[in-house]
Coordinates of C-alpha atoms in Angstrom, one line a residue:
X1 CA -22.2 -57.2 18.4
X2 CA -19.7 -56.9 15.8
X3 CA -22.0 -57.2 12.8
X4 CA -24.1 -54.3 14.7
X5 CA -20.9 -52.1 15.1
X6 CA -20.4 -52.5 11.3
X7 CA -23.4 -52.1 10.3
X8 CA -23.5 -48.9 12.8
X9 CA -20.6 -47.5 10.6
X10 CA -21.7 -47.8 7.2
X11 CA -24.9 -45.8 8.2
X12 CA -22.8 -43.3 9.9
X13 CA -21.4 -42.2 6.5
X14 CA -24.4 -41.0 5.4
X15 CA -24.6 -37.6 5.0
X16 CA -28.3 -36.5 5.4
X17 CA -30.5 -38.3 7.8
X18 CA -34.1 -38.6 7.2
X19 CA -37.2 -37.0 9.1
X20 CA -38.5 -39.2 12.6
X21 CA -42.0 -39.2 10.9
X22 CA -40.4 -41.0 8.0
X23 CA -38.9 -43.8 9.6
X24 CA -41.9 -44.7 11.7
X25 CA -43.1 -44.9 8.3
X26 CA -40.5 -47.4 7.1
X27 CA -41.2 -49.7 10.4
X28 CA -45.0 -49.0 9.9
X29 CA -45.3 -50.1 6.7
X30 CA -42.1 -53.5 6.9
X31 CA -43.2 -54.6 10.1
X32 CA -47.6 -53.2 9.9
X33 CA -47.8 -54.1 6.3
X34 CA -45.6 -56.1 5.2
X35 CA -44.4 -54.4 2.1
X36 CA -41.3 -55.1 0.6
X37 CA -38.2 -52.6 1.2
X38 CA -38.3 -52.1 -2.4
X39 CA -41.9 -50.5 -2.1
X40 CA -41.6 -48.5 0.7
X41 CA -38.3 -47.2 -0.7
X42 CA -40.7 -46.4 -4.1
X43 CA -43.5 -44.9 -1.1
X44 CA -41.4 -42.6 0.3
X45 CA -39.2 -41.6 -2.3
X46 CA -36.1 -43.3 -0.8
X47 CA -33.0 -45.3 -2.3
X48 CA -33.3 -48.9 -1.3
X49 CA -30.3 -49.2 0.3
X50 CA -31.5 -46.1 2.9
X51 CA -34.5 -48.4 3.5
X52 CA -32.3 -51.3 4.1
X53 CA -29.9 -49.0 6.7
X54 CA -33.0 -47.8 8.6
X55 CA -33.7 -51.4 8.9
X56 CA -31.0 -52.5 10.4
X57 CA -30.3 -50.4 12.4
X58 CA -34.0 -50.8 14.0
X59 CA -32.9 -54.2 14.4
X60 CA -29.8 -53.6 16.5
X61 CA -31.4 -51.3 18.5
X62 CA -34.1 -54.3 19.5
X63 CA -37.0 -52.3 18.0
X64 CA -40.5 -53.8 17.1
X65 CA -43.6 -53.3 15.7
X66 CA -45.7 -51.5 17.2
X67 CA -43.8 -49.1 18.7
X68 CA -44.6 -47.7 21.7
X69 CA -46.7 -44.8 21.6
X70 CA -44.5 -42.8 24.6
X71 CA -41.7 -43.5 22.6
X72 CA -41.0 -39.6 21.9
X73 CA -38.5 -38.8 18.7
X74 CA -35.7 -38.0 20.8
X75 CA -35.9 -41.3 22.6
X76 CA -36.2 -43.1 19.0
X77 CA -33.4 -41.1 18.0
X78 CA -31.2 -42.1 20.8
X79 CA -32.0 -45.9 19.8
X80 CA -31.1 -45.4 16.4
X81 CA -28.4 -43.3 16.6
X82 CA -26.7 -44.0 19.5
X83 CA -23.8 -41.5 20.6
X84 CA -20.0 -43.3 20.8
X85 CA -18.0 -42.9 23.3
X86 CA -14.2 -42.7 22.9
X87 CA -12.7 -45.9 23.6
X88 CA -12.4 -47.2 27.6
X89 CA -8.7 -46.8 28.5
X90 CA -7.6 -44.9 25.5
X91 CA -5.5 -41.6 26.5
X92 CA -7.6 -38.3 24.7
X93 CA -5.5 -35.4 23.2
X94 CA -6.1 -31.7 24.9
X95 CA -7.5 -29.9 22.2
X96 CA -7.2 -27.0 23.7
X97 CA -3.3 -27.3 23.7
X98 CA -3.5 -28.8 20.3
X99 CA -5.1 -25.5 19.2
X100 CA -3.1 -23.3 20.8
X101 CA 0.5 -25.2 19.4
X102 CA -1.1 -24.8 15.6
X103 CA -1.2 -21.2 16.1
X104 CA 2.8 -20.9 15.9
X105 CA 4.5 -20.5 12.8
X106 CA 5.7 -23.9 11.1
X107 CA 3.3 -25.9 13.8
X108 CA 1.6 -28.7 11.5
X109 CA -1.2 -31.4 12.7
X110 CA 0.8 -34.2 11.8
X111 CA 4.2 -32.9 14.0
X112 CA 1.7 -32.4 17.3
X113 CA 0.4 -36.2 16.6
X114 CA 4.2 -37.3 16.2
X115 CA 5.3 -35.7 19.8
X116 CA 1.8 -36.7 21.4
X117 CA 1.8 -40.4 20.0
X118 CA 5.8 -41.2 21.3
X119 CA 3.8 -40.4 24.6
X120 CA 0.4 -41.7 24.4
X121 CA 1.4 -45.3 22.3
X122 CA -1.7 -46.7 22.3
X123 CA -3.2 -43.6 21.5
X124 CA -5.3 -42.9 17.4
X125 CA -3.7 -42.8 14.4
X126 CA -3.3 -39.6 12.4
X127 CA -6.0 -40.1 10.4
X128 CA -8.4 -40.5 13.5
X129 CA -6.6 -37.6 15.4
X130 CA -7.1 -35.2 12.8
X131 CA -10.9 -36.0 12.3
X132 CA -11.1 -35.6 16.0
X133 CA -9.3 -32.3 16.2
X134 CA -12.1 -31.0 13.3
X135 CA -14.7 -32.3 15.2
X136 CA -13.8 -30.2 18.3
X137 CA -12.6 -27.5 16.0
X138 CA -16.8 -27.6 15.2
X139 CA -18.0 -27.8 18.4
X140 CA -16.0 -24.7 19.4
X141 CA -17.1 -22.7 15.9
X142 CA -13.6 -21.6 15.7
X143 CA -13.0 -22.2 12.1
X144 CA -10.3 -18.6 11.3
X145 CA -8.3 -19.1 14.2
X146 CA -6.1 -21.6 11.5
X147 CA -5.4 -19.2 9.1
X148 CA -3.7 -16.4 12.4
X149 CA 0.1 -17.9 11.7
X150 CA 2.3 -16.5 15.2
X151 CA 3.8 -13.4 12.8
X152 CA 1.4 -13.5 9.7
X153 CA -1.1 -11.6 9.0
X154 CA -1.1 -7.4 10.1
X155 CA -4.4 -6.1 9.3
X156 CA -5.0 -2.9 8.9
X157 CA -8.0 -0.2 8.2
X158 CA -9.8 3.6 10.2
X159 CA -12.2 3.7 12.7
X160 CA -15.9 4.8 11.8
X161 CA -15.5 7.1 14.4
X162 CA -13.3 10.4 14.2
X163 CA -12.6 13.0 16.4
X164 CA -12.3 16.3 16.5
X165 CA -9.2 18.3 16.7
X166 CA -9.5 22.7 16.7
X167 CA -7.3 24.6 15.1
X168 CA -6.0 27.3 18.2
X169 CA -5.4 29.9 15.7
X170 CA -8.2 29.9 13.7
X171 CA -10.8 27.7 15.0
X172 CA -11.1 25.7 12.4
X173 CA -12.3 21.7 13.6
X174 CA -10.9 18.8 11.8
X175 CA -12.0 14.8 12.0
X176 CA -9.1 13.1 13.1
X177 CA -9.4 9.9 11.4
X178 CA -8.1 7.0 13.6
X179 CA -5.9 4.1 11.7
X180 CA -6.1 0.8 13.9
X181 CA -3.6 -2.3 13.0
X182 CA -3.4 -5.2 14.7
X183 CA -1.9 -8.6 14.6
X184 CA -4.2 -11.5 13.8
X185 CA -3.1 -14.5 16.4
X186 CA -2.0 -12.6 19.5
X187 CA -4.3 -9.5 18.1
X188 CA -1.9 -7.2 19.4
X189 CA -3.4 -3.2 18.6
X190 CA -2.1 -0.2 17.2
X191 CA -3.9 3.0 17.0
X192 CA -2.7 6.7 15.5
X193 CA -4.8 10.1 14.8
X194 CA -4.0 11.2 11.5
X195 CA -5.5 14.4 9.5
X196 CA -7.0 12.3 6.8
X197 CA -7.3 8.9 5.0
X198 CA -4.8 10.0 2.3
X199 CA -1.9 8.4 0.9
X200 CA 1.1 10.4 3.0
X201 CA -1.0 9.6 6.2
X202 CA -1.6 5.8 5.3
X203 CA 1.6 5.4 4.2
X204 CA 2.9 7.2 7.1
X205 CA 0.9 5.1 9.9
X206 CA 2.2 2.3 8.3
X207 CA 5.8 3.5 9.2
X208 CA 4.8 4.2 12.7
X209 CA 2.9 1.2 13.1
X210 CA 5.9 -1.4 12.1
X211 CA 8.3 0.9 14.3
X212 CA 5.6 0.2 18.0
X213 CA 5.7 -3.7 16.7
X214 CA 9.6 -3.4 16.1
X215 CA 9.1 -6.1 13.5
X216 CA 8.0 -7.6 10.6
X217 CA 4.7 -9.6 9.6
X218 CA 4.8 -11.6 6.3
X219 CA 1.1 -10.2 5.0
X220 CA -0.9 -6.7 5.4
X221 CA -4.7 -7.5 5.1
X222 CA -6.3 -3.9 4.1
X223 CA -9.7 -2.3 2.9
X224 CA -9.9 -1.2 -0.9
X225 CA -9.8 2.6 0.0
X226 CA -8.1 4.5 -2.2
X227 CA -5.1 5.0 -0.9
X228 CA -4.5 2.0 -0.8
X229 CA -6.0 0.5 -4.5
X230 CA -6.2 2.3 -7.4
X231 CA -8.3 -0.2 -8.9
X232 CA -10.7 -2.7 -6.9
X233 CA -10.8 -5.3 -9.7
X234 CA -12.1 -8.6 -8.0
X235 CA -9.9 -11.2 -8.8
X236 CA -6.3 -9.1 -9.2
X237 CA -7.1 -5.3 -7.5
X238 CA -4.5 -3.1 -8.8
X239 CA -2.8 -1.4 -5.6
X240 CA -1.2 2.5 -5.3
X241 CA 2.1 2.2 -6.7
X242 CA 3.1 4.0 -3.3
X243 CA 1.8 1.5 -1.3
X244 CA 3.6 -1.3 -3.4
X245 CA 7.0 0.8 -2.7
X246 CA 6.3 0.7 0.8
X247 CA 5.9 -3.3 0.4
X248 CA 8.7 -3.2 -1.4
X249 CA 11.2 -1.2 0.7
X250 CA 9.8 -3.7 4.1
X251 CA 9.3 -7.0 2.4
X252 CA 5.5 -7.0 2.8
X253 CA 2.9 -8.6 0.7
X254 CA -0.6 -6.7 0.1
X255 CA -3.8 -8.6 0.0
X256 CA -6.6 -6.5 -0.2
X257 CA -10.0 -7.6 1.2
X258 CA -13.1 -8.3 -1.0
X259 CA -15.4 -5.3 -1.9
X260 CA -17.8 -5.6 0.7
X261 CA -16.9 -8.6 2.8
X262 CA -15.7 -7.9 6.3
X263 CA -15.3 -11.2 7.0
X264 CA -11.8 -11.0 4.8
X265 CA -10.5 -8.6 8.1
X266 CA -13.2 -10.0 10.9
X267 CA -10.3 -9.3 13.4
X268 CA -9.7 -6.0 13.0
X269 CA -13.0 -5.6 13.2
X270 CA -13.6 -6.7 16.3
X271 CA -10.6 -4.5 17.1
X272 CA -12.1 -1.3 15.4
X273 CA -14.9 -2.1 18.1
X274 CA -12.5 -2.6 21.0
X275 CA -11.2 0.6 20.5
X276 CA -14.5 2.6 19.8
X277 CA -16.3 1.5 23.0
X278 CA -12.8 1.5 25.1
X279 CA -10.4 4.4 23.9
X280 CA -12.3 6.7 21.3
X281 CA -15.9 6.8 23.5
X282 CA -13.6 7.7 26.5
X283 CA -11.7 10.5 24.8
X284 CA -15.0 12.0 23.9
X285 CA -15.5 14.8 26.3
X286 CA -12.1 16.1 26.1
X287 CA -11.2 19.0 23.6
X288 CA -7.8 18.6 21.7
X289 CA -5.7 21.2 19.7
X290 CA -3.3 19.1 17.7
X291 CA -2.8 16.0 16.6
X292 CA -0.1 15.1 18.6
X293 CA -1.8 15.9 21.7
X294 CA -4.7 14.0 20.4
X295 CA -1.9 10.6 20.1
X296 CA -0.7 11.4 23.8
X297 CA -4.0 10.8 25.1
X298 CA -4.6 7.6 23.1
X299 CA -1.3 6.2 24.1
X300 CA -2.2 5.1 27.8
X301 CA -5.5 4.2 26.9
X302 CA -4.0 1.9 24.2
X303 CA -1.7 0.1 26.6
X304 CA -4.6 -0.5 28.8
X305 CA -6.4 -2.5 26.0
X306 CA -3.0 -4.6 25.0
X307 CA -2.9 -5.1 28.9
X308 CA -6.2 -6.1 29.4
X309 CA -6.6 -9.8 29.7
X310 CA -8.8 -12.1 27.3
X311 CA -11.4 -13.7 28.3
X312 CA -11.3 -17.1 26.7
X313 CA -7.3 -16.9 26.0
X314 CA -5.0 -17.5 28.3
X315 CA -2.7 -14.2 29.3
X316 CA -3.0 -10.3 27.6
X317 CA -2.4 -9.0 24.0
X318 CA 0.7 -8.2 24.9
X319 CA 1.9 -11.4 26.7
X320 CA 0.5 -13.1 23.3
X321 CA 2.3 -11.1 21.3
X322 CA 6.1 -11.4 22.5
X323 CA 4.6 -15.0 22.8
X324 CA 3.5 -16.2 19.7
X325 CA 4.2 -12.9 17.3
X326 CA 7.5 -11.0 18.3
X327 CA 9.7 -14.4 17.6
X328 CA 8.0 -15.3 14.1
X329 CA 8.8 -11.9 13.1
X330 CA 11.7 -10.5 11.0
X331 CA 13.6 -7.3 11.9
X332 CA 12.9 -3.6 10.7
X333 CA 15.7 -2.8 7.7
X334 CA 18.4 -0.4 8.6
X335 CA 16.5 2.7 6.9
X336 CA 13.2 3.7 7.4
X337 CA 10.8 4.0 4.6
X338 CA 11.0 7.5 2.6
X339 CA 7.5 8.5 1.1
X340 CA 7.3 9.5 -2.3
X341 CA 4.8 9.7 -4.8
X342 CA 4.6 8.3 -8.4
X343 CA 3.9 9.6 -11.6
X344 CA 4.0 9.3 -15.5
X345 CA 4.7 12.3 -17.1
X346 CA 5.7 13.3 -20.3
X347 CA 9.0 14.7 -21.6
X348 CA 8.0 17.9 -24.0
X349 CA 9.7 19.5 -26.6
X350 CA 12.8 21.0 -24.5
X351 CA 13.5 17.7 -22.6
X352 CA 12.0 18.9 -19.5
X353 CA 9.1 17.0 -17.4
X354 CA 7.3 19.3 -15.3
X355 CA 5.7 18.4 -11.6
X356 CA 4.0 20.8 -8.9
X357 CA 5.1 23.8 -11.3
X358 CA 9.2 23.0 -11.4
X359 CA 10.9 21.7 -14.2
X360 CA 13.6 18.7 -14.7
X361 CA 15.8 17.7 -17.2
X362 CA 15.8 14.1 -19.0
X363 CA 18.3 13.2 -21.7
X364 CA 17.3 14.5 -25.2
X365 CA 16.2 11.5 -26.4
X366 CA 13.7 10.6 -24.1
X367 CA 11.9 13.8 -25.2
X368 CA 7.9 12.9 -26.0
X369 CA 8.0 10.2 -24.1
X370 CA 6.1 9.4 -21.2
X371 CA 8.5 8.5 -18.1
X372 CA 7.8 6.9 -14.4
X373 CA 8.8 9.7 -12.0
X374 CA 9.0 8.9 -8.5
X375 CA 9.1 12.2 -6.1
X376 CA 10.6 12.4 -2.3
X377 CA 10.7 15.0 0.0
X378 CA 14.4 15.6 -1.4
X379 CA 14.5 14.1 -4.6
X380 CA 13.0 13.8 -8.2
X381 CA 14.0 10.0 -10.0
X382 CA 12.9 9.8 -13.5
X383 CA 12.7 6.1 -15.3
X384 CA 12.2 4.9 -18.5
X385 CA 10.8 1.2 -18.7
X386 CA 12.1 0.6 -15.2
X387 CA 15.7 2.1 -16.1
X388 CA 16.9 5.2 -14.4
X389 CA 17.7 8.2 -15.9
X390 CA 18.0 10.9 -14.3
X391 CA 18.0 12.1 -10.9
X392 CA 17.4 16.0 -9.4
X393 CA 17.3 17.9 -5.9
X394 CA 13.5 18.5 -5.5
X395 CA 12.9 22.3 -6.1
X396 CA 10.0 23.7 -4.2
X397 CA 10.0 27.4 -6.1
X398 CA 7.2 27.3 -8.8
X399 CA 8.9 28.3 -12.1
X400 CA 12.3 27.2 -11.3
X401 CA 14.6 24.3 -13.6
X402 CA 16.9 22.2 -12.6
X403 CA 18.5 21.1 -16.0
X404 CA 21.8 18.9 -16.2
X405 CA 24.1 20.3 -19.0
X406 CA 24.5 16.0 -19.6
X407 CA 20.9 16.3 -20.6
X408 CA 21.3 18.6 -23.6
X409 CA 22.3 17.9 -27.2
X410 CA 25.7 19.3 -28.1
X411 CA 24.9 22.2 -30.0
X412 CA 22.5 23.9 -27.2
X413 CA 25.1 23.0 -25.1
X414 CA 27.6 25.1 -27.1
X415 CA 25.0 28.0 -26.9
X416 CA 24.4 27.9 -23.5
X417 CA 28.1 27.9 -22.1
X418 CA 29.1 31.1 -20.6
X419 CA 32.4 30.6 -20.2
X420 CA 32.5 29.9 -24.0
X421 CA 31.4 33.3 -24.7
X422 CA 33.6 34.9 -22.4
X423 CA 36.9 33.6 -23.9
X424 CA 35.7 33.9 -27.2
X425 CA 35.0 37.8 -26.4
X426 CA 38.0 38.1 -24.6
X427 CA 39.8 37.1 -27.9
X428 CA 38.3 39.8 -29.5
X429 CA 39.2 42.8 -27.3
X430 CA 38.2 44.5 -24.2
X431 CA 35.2 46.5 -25.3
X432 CA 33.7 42.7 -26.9
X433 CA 34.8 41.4 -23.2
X434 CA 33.2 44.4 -21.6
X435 CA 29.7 44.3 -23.7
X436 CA 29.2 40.9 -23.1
X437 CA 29.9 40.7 -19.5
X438 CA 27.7 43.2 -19.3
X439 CA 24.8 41.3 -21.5
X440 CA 25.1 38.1 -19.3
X441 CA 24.7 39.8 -16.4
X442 CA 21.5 41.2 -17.0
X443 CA 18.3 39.9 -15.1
X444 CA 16.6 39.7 -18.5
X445 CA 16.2 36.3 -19.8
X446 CA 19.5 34.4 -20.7
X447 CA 18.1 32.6 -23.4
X448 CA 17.6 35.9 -24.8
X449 CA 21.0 37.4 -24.0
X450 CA 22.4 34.2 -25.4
X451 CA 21.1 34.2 -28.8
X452 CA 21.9 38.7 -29.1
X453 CA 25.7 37.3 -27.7
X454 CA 25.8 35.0 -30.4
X455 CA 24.9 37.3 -33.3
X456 CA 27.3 39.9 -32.1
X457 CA 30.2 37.4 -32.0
X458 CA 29.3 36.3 -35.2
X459 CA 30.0 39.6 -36.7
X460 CA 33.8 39.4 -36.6
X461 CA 33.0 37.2 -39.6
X462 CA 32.0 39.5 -41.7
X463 CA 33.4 42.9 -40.3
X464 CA 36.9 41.5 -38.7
X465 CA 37.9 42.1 -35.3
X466 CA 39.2 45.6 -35.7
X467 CA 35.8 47.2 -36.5
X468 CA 33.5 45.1 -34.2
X469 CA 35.7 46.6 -31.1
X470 CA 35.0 50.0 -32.6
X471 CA 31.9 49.6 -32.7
X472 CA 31.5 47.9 -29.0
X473 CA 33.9 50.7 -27.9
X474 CA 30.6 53.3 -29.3
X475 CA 28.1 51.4 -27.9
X476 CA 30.0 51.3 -24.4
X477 CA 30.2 55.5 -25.2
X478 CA 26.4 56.0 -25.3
X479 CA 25.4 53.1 -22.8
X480 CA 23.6 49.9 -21.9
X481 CA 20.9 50.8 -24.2
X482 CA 22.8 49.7 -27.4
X483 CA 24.1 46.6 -25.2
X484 CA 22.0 44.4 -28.0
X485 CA 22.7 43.1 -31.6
X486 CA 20.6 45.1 -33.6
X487 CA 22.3 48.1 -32.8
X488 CA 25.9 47.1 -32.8
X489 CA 24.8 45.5 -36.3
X490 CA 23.5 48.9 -37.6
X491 CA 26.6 50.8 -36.0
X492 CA 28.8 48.4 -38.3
X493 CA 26.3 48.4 -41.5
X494 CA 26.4 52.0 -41.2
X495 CA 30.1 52.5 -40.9
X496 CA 29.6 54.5 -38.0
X497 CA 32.8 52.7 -36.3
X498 CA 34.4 53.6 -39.2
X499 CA 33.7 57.5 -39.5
X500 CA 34.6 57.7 -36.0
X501 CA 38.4 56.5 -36.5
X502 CA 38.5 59.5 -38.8
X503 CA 37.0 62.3 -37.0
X504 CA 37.1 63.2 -33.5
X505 CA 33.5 63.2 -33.1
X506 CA 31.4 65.4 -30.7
X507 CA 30.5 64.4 -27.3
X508 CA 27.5 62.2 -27.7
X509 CA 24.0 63.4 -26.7
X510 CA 23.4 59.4 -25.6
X511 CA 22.3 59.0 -21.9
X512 CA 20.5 56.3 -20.2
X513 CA 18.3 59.0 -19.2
X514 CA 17.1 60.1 -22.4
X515 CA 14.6 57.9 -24.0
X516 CA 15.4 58.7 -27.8
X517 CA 13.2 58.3 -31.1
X518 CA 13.9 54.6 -30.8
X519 CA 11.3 55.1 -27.5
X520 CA 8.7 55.9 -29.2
X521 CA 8.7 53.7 -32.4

């Protein structure tokens, strides 16, 4: 009986068993015709050693030649092949528990065989207990349910299925898309409306989503849409640099599914189903005006489905979830996730990147270059090769700057100080002062005021002090309108200041009212 049990074993290792038909054939033609195992194994296209394990085991089983013709395959089978069964006396394991103890985090094969073998002494070795546990594992077709660590994997991705939300003051209809998350072991769901699949809404449900668990997984399986991948590469996908903020800011890792393979994210599949036929199908009827109506009605229906039980499980989404889940899972950070949105723009000319029609200032030297801007609801960072430099209050008039006087080399610094000017005309005299307080005041450009200051304050140089307050004292006389450097120029290259100091001249003709020659030129 031993040599039978042996012999028993070493066929059992083979991996492909060989047709009913054939093996009559082998005891036809050993036992009927007396060939030799090595023609039969030539015959039929066998290894001799198969031949030689078909034999014995015929020969254990009691078999001869002929065999009897009720003898069906099954019944032959049976012979051949006959099923073990465990050892008499031998405690068995409860798979079922062993199953549902490898679905918490850390939980290893070889720790349940530790506990259940201190109890169980004359129970199998490891070896024996994990081909057992496969076995059943086969027998159940549960082959996924490994990978579903307690806290793990969040999977993500929107409904087929949208509905439709009207506009109450113009009647407009939009598809709310539906963004469905839930946990892989205790499948635990989440589901938001949101206007669209874009990045602010992803990213958004995101938040929310985290916030109803109140914790953190370790890994967000998604789909490769494109707010979530840039690029759907297949070995290395390259993911929205938004999305890897987000990551960033929670201590997430992304793994994108395959392109086209469903199976990557079967369970929130199945979940995308749940809540089709059981929330979305029931919400059908109804007319909704907003989208956070649209969310009120889906919140009931959703803690129905979490409360429903399972059918095969033991206990409800939820009780699986602060079960298994809720402990494996780390804590939300102190400060919620702020979206912004990358970019790479360039610096031109004047030091200035510009984003949804504003402009911001970088240091001089970065100008021509391209720099990683990342913009918030309240801010505007700019980097160069991952090193800040410079950071602005987010502007939301189109046209307007925000430059930082830090930013600018030292000579348009010099040009563009006010108070510079001011002093220096104060220096000068009253009517200087008077002039260009007057210039800088202007709505006109300042850049252009700046440059006609400049000029004016420049000719001290070359007429002295004396005369340019003559000749800014004239130009206050006749008004604004001479308020600019070519004219105090030509009042001073003329010598008009200077005929002035000798005369008493006539009251001037000048008014602002009166356009001039100079009009019409």
């Amino acid at each position: 009986m031993a040599l039978t049990q042996v012999f028993t074993n070493l066929f059992s290792m083979s991996r492909i068993r060989i047709s009913m038909q054939d093996i009559r054939r082998i005891l036809c033609y050993y036992y009927g015709k007396r060939y030799s195992k090595r023609q039969i194994a030539t015959y039929l296209g066998l290894s001799p050693g198969t031949v030689r394990n078909y034999l014995r085991r015929a020969e254990a089983a009691g078999l001869c030649w002929p065999v009897s013709e009720d003898l069906t395959d099954a019944a032959l089978a049976s012979l051949l092949f006959p099923a073990r069964d465990p050892s008499p006396g031998r405690p068995q394991p409860d798979w079922r528990e062993v199953h549902q103890q490898l679905a918490r985090k850390g939980m290893t094969l070889e720790r349940i065989w530790h506990v259940w073998i201190q109890e169980n002494p004359t129970g199998y070795s490891y070896g024996h207990f994990c081909a057992c546990y496969k076995q059943w594992c086969r027998s159940r077709k549960v082959t996924m349910r490994l990978e579903h660590k307690a806290g793990d994997p969040l999977y993500v991705d929107f409904a087929g299925k949208t509905i439709p939300v009207i506009d109450p003051m113009t009647g407009e209809v939009t598809p709310a898309q539906i963004f469905v998350a839930t946990l892989g072991c205790s499948q635990y769901t989440y589901v938001e409306a949101v206007p669209d699949q874009r990045l602010r809404s992803w990213i958004g449900a995101h938040v929310r989503c985290l916030e109803f668990f109140g914790a953190l997984p370790i890994l967000i399986v998604c789909d490769n849409l494109k707010a979530a991948v840039s690029r759907a590469f297949r070995k290395h996908p390259e993911l929205n640099p938004t999305y890897v903020d987000f990551a960033r800011h929670y201590g997430l890792i992304l793994a994108p599914a395959r392109v086209r393979k469903p199976q990557d994210k079967s369970v929130v599949e199945l979940a995308v189903k749940f809540v089709t036929s059981r929330i979305l199908t029931s919400l059908e009827t109804r007319e909704f005006f907003s989208m956070e109506e649209l969310n009120q009605a889906i919140r009931p229906l959703l803690d129905k489905l979490n409360d429903h039980p399972f059918q095969k499980r033991p206990g409800s989404r939820r009780s699986q979830f602060q079960e298994l889940d809720l402990p494996a899972m780390r804590p939300l950070p102190a400060e919620r996730y702020m979206f912004r949105v990358y970019k790479v723009l360039k610096a031109s000319f004047d030091y200035h990147i510009q984003t949804d029609g504003c402009y911001y200032s970088v240091p001089n030297r970065y100008a021509h270059q391209k720099i990683d801007v990342w913009i918030s609801e309240h801010t505007v960072d700019c980097f160069y090769q991952c090193t800040p430099i410079a950071t602005h209050v987010r502007l939301w008039t189109k046209g307007s700057k925000s430059t930082n006087p830090n930013h600018m080399p030292r000579h348009h610094r010099w040009y563009q100080d006010r108070e510079r000017f001011l002093a220096k005309a104060r220096a000068m005299g009253p009517n200087p002062l008077c002039v260009v307080e007057a210039m800088l005041d202007r709505p006109a450009h300042q850049e252009q005021a700046f440059r006609s200051i400049t000029g004016i304050l420049q000719l001290q140089e070359r007429y002295g002090r004396e005369r340019l307050e003559a000749a800014c004292a004239i130009a206050r006389s006749v008004g604004e309108k001479l308020y600019k450097y070519p004219r105090i120029a030509s009042i001073l290259k003329t010598g008009r200041d200077q005929h002035a100091a000798k005369t008493n001249p006539a009251p001037s003709l000048w008014h602002e009212n009166i356009r001039g020659a100079d009009y019409y030129r």
